[in-house]
Coordinates of C-alpha atoms in Angstrom, one line a residue:
X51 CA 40.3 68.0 -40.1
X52 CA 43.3 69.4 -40.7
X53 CA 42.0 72.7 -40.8
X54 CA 40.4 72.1 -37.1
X55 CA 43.7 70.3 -36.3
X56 CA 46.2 73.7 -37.2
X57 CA 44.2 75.5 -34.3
X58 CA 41.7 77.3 -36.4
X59 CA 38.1 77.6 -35.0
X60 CA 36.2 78.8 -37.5
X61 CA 34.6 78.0 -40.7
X62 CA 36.8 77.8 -43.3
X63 CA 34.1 78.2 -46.1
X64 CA 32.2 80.9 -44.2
X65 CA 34.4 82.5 -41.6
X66 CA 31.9 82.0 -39.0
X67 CA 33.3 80.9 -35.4
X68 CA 32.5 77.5 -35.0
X69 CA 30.4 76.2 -32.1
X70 CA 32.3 73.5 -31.2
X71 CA 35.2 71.6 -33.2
X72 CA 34.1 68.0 -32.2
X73 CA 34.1 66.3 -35.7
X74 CA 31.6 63.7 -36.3
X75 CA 32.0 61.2 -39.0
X76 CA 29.0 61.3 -41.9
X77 CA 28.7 57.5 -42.1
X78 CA 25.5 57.7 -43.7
X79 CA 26.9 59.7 -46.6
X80 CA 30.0 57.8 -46.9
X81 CA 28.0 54.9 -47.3
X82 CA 25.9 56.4 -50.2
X83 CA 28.9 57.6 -51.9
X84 CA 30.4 54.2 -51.8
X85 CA 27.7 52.0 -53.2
X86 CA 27.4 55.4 -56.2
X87 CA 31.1 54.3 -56.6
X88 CA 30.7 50.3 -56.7
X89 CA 27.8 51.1 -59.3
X90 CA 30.0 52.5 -61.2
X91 CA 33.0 50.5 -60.8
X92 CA 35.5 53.5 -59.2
X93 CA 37.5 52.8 -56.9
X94 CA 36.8 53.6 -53.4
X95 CA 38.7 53.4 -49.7
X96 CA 37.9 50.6 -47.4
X97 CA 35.5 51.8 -44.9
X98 CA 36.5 53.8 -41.8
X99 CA 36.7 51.2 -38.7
X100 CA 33.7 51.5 -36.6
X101 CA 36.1 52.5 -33.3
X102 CA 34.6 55.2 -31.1
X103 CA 31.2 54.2 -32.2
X104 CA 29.6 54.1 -28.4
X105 CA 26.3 54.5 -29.1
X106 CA 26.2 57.9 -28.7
X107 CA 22.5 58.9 -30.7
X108 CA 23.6 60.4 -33.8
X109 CA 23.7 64.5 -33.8
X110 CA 20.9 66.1 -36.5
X111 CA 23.3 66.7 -39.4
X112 CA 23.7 62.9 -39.4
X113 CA 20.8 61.4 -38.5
X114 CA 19.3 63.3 -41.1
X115 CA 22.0 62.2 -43.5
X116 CA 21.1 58.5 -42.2
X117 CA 17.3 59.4 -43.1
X118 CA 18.6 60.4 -46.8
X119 CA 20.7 57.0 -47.2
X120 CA 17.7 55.1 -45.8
X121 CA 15.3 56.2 -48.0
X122 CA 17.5 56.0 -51.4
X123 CA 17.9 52.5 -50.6
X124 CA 14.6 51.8 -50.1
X125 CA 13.8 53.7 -53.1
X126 CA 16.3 51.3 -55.1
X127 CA 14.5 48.0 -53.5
X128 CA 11.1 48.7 -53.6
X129 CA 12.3 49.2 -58.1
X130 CA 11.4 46.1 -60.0
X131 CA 14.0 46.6 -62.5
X132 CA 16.9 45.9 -60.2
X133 CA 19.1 43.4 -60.7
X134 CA 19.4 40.4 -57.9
X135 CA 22.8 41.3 -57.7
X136 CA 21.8 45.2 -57.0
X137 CA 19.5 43.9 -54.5
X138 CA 21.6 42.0 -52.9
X139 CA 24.1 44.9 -52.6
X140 CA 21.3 47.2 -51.3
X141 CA 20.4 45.3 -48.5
X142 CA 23.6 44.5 -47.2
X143 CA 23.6 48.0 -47.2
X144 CA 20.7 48.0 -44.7
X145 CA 22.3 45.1 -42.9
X146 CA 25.2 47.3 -41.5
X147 CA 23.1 50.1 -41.3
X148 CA 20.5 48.2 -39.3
X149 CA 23.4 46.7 -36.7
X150 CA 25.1 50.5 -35.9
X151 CA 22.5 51.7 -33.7
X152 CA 19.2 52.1 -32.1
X153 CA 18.7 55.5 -34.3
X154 CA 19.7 54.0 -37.5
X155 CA 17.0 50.6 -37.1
X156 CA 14.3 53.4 -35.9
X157 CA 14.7 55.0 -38.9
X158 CA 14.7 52.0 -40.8
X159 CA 11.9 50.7 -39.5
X160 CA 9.7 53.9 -40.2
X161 CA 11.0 53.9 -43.4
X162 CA 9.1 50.7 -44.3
X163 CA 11.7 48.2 -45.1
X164 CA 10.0 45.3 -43.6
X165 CA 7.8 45.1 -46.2
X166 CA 10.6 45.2 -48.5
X167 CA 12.8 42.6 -46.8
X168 CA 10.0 39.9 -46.8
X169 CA 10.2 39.8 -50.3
X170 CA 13.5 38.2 -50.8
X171 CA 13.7 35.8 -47.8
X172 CA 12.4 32.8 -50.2
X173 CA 14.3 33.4 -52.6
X174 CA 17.6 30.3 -53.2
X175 CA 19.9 33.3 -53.6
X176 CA 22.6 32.1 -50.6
X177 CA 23.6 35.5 -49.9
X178 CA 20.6 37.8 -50.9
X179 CA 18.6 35.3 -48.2
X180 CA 21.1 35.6 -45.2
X181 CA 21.4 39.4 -45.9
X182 CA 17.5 39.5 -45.5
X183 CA 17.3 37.4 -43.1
X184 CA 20.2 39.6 -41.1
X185 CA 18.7 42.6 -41.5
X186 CA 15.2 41.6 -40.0
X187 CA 17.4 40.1 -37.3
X188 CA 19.2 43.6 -36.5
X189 CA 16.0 45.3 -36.5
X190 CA 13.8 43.2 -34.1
X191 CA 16.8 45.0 -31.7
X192 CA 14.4 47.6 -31.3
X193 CA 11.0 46.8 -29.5
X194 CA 8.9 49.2 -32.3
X195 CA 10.4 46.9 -34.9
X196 CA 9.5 43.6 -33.4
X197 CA 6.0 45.1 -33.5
X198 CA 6.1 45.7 -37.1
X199 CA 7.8 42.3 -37.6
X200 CA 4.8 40.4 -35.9
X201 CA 1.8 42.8 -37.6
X202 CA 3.6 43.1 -41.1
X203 CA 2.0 40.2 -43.2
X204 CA 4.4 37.8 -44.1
X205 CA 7.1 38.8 -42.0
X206 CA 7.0 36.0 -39.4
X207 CA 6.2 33.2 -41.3
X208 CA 9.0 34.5 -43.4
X209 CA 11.2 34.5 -41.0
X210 CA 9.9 30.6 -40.1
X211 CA 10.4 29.6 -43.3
X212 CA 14.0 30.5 -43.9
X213 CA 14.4 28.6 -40.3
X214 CA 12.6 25.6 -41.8
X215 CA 14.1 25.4 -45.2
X216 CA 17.2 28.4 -45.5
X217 CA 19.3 27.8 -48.2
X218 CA 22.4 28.1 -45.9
X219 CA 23.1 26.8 -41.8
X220 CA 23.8 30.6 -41.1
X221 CA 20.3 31.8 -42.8
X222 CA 18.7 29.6 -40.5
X223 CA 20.9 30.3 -37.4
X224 CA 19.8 33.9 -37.9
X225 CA 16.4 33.1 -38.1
X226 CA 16.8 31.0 -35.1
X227 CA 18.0 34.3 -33.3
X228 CA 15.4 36.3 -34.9
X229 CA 12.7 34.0 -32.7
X230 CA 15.0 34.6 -29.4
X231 CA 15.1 38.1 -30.1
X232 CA 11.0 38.6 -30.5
X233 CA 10.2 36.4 -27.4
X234 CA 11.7 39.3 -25.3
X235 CA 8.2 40.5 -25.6
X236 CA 6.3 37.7 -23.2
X237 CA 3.0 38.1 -25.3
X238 CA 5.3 37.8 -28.6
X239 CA 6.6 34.1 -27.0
X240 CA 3.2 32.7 -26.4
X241 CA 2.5 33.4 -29.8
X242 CA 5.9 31.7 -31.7
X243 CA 5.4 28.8 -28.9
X244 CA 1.5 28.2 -30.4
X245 CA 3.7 27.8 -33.6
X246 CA 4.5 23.7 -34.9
X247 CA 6.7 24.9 -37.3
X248 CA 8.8 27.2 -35.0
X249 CA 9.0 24.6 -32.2
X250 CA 9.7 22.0 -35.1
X251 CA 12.5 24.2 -37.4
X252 CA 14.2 25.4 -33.9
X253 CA 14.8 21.3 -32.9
X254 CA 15.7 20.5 -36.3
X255 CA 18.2 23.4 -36.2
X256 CA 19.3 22.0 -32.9
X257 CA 19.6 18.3 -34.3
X258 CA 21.6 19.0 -37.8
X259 CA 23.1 22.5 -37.7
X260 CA 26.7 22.8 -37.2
X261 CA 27.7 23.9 -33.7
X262 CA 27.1 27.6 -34.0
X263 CA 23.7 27.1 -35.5
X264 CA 22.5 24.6 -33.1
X265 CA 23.6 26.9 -30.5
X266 CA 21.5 30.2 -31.4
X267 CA 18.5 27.5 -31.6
X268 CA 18.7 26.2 -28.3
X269 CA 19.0 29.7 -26.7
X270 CA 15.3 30.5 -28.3
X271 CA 14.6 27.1 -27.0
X272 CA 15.6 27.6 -23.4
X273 CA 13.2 31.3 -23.8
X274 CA 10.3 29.4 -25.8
X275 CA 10.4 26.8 -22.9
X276 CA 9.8 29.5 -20.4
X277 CA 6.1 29.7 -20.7
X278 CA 4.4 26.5 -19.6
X279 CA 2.0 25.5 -22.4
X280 CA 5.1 25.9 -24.6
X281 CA 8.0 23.6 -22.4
X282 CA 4.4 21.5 -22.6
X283 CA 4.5 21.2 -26.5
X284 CA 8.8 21.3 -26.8
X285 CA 8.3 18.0 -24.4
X286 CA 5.3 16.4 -27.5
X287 CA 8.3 17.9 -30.1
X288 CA 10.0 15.1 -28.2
X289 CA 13.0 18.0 -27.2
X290 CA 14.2 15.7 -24.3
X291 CA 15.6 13.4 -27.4
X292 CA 17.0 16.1 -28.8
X293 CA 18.9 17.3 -25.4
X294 CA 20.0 13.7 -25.4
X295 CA 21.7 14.1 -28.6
X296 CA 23.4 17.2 -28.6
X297 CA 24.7 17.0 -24.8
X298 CA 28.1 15.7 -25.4
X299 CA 28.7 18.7 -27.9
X300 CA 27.1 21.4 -25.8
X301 CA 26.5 20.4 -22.6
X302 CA 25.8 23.2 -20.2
X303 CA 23.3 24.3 -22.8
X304 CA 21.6 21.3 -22.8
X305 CA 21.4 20.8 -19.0
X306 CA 20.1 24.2 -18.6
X307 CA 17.2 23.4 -21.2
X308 CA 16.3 20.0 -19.5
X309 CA 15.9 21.6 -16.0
X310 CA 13.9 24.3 -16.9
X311 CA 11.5 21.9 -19.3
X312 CA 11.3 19.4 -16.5
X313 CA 10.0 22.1 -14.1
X314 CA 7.7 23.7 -16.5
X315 CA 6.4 21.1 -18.4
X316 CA 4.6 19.3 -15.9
X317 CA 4.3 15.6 -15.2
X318 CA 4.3 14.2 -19.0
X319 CA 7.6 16.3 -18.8
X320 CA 8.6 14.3 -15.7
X321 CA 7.5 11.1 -18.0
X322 CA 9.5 11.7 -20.6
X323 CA 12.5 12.3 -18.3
X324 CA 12.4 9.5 -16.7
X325 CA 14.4 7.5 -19.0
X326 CA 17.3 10.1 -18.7
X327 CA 18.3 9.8 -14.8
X328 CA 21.4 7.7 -16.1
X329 CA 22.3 10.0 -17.9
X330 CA 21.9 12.7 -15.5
X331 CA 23.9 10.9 -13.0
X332 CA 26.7 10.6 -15.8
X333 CA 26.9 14.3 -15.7
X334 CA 27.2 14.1 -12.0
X335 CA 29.8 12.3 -11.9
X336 CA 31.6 13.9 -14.9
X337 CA 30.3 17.3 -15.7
X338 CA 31.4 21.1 -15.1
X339 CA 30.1 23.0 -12.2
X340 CA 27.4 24.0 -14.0
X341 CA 26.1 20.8 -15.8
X342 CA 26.5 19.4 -12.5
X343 CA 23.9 22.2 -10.7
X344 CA 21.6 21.6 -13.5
X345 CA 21.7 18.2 -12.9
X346 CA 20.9 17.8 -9.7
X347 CA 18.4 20.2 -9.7
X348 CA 16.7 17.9 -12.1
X349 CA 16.6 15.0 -10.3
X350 CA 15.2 16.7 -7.5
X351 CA 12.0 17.9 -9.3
X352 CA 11.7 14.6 -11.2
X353 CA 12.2 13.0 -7.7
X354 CA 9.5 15.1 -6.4
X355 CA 7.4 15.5 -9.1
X356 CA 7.6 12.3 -10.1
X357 CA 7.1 10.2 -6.3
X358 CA 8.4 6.8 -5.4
X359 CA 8.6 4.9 -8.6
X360 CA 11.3 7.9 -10.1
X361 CA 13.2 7.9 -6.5
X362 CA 13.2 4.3 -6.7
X363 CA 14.7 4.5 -10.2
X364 CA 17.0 6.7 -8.8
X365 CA 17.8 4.5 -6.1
X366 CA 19.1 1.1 -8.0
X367 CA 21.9 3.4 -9.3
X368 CA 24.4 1.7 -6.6
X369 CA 27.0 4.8 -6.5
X370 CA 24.3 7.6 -6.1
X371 CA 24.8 8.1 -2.3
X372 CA 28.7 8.3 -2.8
X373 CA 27.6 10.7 -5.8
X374 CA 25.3 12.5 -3.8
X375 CA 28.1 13.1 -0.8
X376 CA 30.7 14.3 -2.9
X377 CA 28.3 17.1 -4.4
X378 CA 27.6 18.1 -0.9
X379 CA 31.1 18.7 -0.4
X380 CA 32.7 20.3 -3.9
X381 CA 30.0 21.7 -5.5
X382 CA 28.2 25.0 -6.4
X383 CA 26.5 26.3 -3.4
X384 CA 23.0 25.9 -5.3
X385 CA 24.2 22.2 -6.3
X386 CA 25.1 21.7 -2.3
X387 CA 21.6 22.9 -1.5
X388 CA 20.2 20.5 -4.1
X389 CA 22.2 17.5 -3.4
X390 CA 20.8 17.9 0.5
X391 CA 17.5 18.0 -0.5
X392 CA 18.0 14.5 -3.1
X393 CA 19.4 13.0 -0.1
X394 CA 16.7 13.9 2.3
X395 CA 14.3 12.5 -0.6
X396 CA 16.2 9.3 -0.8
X397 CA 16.2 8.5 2.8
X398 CA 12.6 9.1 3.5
X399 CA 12.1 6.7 0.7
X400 CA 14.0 4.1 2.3
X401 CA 12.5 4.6 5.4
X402 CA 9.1 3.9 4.0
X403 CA 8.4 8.0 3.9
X404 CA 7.8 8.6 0.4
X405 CA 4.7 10.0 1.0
X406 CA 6.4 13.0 2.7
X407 CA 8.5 13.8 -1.3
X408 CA 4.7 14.4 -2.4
X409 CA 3.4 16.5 0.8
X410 CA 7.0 18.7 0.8
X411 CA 6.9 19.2 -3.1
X412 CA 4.7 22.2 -3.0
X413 CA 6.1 24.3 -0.1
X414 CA 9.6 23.4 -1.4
X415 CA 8.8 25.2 -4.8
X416 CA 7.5 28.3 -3.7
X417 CA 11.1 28.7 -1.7
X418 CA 13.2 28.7 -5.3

């Protein structure tokens, strides 16, 4: 650098001019030469900060330097005679590797460390677990690496278990994100929704986990609940409880979840819900912005969905016109749109019209 820096431009080994003097950091090989110094207990600097990293694909020198790093790593966990400790180091290793860039979880990936990883994500190790667990996470970035996580045998249900049963909240979180991640791919979300377990460890998650945790779970909720035979089995997971429970801590999350099960989940959806229009009309008169436009546009399909008996429900809530009004005047302009249409429903019902709710339900849909 300094060499570059005193206005030289050639090489100062060879004495050939030098194409360019754009330096590029050889992370790859500073990693290597770090973990050869923690080995062996010599010192080494604290890694360079990751500034300037703007995922740029690596030139050749380096990605083949990355290739080199990849594959003694592997080499070191795919040896029976390591230490859990070593292990542990290794794949932490792969960890950051596998979070820098698309390049570096290719060659990862075609490397074979799935395989590898799968075989330490039971293990009670707190830290070896989460690394494992991390690393699979930070891989399934990459689409060709959530195919190998789905076709590589024991890799999913791995990943299910540590969601079930991690040893830490932030195993589990990770696993959690791992799900969301996968059901980018819509065949990939059919699948995990078929799953009990996932459905079960993600509302469990949601239920227990500390804030953060519970968060990362209902995201993969709110994507699982996107297919219909899935917001159908989240609904028999009783996930409406669940919503219940967690709104005060994170309630625009959980609004966003109800609305979209009620409006794919069908009518034991709308069932299930029924019980909740208090508490909906709580957040009305309460909520943000946006709990507020989720809310509303739940009672509309429930109101809809659901015919007179819900809109009569609806209706012995004395304060719901004034409610109603208010929204029409302050809120969102989607929560305007939806309080019009709530109002409409609840006039025709007095009037004796609730057969109309039925009849408009349809044609009203298609125009969301």
């Amino acid at each position: 650098m300094l060499w570059i820096e005193s206005g030289h431009n050639t090489c100062p080994k060879t004495g050939q001019t030098l194409v360019n003097t754009n330096l590029v950091s050889n992370r790859a090989l500073k990693s290597l030469i770090a973990m050869w110094c923690r080995e062996r207990r010599i010192p080494f600097g604290a890694a360079e900060s990751s500034e300037g990293q703007n995922g740029v694909a690596l030139n050749k020198a380096a990605f083949e330097a990355t290739k080199m790093t990849v594959s003694f790593l592997l080499d070191k966990l795919g040896s029976d005679s390591q230490a859990v400790d070593m292990v542990n180091r290794v794949i932490y290793e792969l960890r950051v590797f596998a979070k820098t860039d698309s390049d570096s979880r290719a060659c990862i990936g075609e490397a074979g460390a799935i395989p590898l990883l799968v075989r330490y994500l039971g293990l009670d190790h707190p830290k070896l677990q989460v690394n494992a667990v991390t690393t699979i996470l930070n891989l399934s970035i990459l689409e060709a690496n959530k195919a190998r996580i789905m076709e590589t045998d024991g890799a999913l249900n791995g990943v299910i278990e540590v969601l079930r049963s991690g040893v830490t909240w932030e195993a589990k979180a990770n696993a959690a994100a791992t799900m969301y991640s996968l059901c980018a791919v819509s065949a990939y979300r059919k699948r995990l929704g078929k799953k009990t377990r996932v459905i079960k460890g993600l509302l469990e998650l949601a239920r227990e986990g500390p804030t953060s945790s519970k968060r990362d779970a209902l995201v993969a909720i709110l994507t699982l609940a996107g297919d219909r035979e899935t917001a159908g089995r989240l609904v028999e997971g009783a996930v409406l409880d669940m919503l219940k429970e967690v709104m005060v801590e994170l309630p625009e999350e959980a609004m966003t979840i109800m609305e979209t099960i009620v409006k794919k989940g069908g009518f034991v959806a709308i069932a299930a819900a029924s019980h909740m229009i208090g508490r909906l009309v709580a957040v009305l008169r309460s909520g943000t912005d946006r709990t507020k436009e989720s809310a509303i546009a739940t009672l509309v399909i429930i109101c809809r969905k659901g015919g007179a008996e819900m809109v009569a429900e609806l209706a012995r809530i004395t304060t719901i016109e004034m409610i109603i009004w208010e929204l029409m005047g302050t809120g969102t302009a989607r929560a305007k749109r939806k309080a019009a249409s709530l109002m409409r429903i609840l006039r025709r019902w007095a009037a004796g019209l609730e057969g109309d709710v039925l009849e408009e339900f349809s044609m009203t849909m298609a125009l969301q």
